[in-house]
XYZ file of C-alpha atoms in Angstrom:
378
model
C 74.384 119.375 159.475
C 77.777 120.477 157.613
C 78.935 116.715 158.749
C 76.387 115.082 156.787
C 76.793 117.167 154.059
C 80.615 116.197 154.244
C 79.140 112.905 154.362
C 77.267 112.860 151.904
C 79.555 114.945 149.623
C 82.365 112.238 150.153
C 79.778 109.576 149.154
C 79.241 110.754 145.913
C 82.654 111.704 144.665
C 83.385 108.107 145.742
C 80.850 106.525 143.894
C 81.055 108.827 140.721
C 84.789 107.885 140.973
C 84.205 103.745 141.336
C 81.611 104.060 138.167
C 84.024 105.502 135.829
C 85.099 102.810 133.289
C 88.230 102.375 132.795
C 88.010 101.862 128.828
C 91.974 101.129 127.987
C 93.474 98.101 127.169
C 96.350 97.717 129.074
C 99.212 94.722 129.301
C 101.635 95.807 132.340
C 100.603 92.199 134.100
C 100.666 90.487 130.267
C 103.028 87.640 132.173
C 99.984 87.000 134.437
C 97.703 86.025 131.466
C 99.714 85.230 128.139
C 101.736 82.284 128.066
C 102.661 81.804 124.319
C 103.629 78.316 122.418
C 106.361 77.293 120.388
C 104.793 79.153 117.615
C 103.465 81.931 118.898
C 105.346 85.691 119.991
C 103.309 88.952 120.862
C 104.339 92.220 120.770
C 102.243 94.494 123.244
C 101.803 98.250 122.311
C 99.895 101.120 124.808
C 97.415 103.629 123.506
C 100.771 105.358 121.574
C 102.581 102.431 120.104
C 104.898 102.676 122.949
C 105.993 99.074 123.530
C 105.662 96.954 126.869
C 108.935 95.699 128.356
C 108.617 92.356 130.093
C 108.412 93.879 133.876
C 105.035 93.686 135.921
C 103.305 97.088 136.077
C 100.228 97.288 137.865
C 96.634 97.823 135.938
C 95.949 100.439 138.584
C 99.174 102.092 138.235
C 99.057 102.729 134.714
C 95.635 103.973 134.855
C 96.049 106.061 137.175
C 98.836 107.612 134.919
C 96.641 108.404 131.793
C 97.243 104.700 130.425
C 100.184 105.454 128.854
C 103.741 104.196 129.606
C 105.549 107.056 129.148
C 103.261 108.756 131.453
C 104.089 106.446 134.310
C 107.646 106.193 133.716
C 108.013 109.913 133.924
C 106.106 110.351 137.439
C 107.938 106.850 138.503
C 111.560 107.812 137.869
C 113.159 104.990 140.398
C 111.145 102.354 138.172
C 112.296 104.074 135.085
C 115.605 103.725 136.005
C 115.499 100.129 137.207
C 113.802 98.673 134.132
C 115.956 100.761 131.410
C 119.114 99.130 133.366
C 118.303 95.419 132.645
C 118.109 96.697 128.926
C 122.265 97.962 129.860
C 120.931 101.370 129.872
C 122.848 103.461 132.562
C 120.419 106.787 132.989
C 120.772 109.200 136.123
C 117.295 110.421 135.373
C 113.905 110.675 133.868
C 114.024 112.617 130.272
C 111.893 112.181 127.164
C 114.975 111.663 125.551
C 115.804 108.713 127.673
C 112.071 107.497 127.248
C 112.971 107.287 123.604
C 116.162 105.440 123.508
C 114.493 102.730 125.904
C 112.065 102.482 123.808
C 114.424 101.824 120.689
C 116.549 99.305 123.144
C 113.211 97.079 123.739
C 112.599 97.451 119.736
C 115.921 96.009 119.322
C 115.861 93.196 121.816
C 112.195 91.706 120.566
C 113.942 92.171 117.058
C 116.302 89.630 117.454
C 114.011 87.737 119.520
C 111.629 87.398 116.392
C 114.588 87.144 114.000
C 115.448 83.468 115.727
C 111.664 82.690 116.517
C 110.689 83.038 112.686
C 113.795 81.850 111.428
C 113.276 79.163 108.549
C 109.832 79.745 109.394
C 106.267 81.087 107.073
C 105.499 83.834 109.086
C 102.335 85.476 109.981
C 101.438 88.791 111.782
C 97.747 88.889 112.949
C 96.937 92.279 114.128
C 92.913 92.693 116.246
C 90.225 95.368 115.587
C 88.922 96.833 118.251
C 87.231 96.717 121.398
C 89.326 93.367 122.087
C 89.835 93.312 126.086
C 92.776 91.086 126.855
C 91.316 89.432 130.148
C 88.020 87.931 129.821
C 85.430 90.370 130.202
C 81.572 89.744 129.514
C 80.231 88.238 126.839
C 82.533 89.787 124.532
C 85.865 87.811 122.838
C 89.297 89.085 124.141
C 92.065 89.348 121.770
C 93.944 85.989 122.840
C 90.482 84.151 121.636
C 90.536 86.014 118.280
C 93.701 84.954 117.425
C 93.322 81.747 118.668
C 90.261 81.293 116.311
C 92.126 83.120 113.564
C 95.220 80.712 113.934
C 93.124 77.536 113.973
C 91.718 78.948 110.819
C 94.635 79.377 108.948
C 96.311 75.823 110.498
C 93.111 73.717 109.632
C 93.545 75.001 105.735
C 97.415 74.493 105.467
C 98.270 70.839 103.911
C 101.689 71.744 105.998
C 101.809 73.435 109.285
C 105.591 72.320 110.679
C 106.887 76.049 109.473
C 104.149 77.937 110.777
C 104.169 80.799 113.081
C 102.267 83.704 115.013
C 103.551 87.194 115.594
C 100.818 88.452 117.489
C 100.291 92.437 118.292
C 98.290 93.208 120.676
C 97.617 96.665 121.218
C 95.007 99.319 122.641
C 92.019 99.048 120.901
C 89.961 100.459 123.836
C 86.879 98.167 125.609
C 83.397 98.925 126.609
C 80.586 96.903 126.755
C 76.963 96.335 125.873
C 76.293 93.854 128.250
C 76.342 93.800 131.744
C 76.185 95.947 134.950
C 78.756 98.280 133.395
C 77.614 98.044 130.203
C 77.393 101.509 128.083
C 74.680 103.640 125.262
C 75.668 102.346 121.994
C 76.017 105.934 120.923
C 78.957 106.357 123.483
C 80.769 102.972 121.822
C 80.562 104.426 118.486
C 82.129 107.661 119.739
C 84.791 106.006 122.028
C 85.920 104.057 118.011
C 85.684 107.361 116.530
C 87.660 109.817 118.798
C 90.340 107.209 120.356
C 90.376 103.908 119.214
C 91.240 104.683 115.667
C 93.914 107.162 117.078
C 95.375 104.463 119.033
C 95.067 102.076 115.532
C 97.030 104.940 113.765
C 99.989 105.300 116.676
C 100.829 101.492 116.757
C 101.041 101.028 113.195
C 103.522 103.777 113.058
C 105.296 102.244 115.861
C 105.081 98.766 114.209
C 107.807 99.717 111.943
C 110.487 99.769 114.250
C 109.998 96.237 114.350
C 108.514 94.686 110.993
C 110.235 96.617 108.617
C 113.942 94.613 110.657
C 112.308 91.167 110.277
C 115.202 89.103 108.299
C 113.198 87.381 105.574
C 112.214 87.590 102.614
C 108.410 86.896 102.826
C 105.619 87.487 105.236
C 101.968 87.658 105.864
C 100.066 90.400 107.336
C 96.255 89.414 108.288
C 94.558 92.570 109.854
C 90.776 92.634 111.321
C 88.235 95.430 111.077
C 90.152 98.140 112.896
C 92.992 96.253 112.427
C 93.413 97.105 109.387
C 94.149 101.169 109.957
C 97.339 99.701 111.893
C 98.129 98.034 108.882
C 97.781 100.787 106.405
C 99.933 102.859 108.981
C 102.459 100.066 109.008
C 102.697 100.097 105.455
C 102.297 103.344 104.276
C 102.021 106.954 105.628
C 98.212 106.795 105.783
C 96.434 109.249 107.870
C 100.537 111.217 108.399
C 98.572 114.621 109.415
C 97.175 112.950 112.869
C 100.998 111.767 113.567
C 103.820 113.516 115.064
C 106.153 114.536 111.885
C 109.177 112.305 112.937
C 107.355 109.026 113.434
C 106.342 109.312 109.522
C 110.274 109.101 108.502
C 110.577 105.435 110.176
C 111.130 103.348 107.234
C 107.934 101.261 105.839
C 108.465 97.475 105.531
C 111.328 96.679 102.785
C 110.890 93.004 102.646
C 110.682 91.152 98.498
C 107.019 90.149 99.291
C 104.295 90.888 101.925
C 101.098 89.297 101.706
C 98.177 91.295 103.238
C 95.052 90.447 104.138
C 92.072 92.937 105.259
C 89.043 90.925 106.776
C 86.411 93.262 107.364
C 88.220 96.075 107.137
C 86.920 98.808 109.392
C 87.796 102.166 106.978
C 87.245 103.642 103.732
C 89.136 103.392 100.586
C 90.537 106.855 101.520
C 93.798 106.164 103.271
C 94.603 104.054 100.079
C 95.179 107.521 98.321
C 98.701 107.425 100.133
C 99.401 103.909 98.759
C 102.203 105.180 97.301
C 103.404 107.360 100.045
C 106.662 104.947 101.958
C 109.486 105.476 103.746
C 111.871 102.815 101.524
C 114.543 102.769 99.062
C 112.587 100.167 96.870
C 111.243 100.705 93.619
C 107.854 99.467 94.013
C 106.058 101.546 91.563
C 107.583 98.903 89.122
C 108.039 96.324 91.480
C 105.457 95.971 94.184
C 106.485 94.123 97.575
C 102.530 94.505 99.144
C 100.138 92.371 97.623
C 96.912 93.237 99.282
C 93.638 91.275 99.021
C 90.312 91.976 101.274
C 87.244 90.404 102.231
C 84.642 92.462 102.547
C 80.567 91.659 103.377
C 77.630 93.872 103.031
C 75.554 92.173 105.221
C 78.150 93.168 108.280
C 76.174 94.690 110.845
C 78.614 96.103 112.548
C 80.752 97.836 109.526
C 77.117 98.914 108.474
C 76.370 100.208 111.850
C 72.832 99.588 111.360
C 69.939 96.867 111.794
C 67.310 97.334 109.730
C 66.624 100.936 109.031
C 68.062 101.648 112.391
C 71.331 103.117 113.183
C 74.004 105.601 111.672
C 75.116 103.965 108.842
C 78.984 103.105 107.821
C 79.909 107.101 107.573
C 79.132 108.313 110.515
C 81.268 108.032 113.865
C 84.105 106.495 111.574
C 84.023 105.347 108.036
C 84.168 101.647 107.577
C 82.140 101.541 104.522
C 85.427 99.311 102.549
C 84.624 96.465 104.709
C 80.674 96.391 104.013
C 80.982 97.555 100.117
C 78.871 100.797 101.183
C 77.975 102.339 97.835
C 80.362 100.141 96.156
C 83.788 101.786 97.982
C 85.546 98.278 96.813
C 84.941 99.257 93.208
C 86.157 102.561 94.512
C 89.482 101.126 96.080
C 89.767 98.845 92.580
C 89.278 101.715 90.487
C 92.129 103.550 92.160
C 94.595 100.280 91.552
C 93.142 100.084 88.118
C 94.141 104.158 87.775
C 97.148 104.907 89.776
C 98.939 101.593 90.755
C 98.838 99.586 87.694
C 102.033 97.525 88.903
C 100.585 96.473 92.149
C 98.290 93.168 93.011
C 94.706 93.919 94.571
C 92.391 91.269 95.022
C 89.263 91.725 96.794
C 86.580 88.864 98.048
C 83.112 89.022 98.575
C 81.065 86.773 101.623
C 77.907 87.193 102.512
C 77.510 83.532 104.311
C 76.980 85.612 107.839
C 76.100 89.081 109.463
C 78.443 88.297 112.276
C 81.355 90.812 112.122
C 83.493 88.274 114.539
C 86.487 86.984 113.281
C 85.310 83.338 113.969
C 82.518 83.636 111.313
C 84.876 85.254 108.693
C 87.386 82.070 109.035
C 84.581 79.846 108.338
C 84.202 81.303 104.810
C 84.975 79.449 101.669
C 86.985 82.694 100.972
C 88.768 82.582 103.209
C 90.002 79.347 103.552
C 90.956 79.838 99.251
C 92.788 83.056 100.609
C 94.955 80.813 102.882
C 95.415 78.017 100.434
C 96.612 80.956 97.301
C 99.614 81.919 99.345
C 100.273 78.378 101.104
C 100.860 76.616 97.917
């Protein structure tokens, strides 16, 4: 009897342990499944904007240390010290500390890395929204497709392509899906975007500094989608600074003479656009803007709207991404606050409402779009 019960105890724990989903994005085996062109870098960020180095480390592995690099470094000391060496880092141990000055050593090694990919070069960053898995994984698009549909976009507008190129982030926008075996309630989606994907959003757009705000040139363009664009606004500004430890808010904001962004969809209110104004820089862009910001927004998004019909939450609840699907007119909102507060600064916003689809292939199909591309190409 108490054997079967073992047995059967043993049963379920294993089975209740197999179903869990693991729901992070991770990139430890990136060298497995991203080979990238002449034109093309990516930067790959964990679920708190710590940044991959180029060694292997097992999908398994990091899950089973929380999903987080620093997590698995700490309880893997040996590896810790092996990795942080080919970086001519000489530890004896394990310590936060150390954690942190790796992290600032593979900062400054992709730096110059970028620095002589982009050289001469019109630059764009293209930053994903979320639940973007980075192997293929049911029905959905993986991140690699996005931005392969997004870069086709932007190439098939350009009358001259020779200086283009792709810095590519990829970071942890978390995964589940509605299709499939393993496919999840659509109520526990909307709460995994609410409570961890947006927090992840916020942590690598902080982090993204250490990297974009060293790029050596004088122009750039940033092209965010849906929750994309909250690791933008943290790149940029110190949006959202009270979910973010105190010290990563003093790492300076991009510096660069001009920076052309561009929201599609963007998958937030016009809320975190109160801290505009609020960057780490020496610059005086309350004359002199560097960010000129434009967005694309569509009411008919289904997904930003979070409802079909009469059915579903609506664009407030489980986050707020009522700027991307006009919600109660929150672009006049944002406009109004330009308009108001930050006369010397360029906003341009653009309306589509040629599809419901929120995927990034239907947005690059738009006539705005593709006038968006050709305004800062000429």
């Amino acid at each position: 009897m108490l054997k079967n019960i073992l047995i059967l105890f043993t049963f379920f724990i294993t089975t209740n342990l197999a179903s869990q989903k693991n729901k992070h994005v991770l990139y430890g085996e990136k060298a497995i499944y991203y080979q990238p062109l002449e034109n093309e870098f990516g930067l790959f960020f964990d679920k708190n904007g710590d940044i991959y180095s180029n060694d292997i480390i097992k999908k398994t592995d990091l899950i089973a240390h929380k999903s987080s690099l620093k997590e698995f470094y700490k309880q893997n000391p040996a590896r810790f010290l092996a990795i942080s060496k080919k970086y001519n880092l000489e530890f004896i141990t394990y310590s936060d500390e150390n954690f942190s000055v790796f992290q600032d050593s593979i900062a400054v090694k992709n730096i110059r890395k970028i620095n002589k990919f982009q050289e001469n070069s019109s630059l764009f960053i293209l930053i994903h929204g979320f639940r973007k898995s980075f192997v293929k994984r049911t029905r959905s698009t993986t991140s690699i497709e996005d931005y392969a549909y997004l870069k086709k976009g932007i190439l098939n507008v350009q009358k001259d392509t020779t200086k283009t190129k792709f810095l590519e982030i990829y970071w942890d926008g978390m995964f589940d899906s509605f299709f499939g075996e393993e496919k999840s309630p659509l109520k526990e989606i909307l709460k995994l975007y609410e409570k961890e994907a947006q927090q992840n959003a916020k942590q690598t757009g902080y982090a993204l500094r250490k990297i974009v705000s060293k790029i050596d040139t004088k122009q750039y363009h940033i092209i965010t989608h849906s929750l994309g664009a909250q690791v933008g606004i943290c790149l940029l500004t110190n949006a959202y600074a009270n979910t973010i430890d105190k010290h990563i808010t003093k790492l300076k904001t991009p510096s660069q003479n001009k920076i052309n962004v561009f929201m599609i969809a963007p998958a937030m209110s016009s809320e975190p656009f109160k801290e505009y104004y609020n960057r780490e820089t020496n610059l005086n862009f309350e004359e002199n803007d560097n960010y000129f910001l434009s967005v694309i927004y569509n009411k008919k998004d289904i997904v930003l709207r979070k409802k079909i019909f009469i059915f579903g939450p609506g664009p407030k609840k489980y986050g707020n991404t009522t700027l991307g699907c006009n919600h109660k007119n929150e672009i006049g909102v944002l406009e109004d606050l330009f308009t108001n507060n930050y006369k010397n600064s360029f906003l341009k916003t653009y309306s589509t409402t040629e599809n419901k689809d929120h995927r990034i292939k239907n947005y690059i199909k738009t006539k705005n779009f593709k006038n968006y591309i050709l305004e800062i190409s000429n």
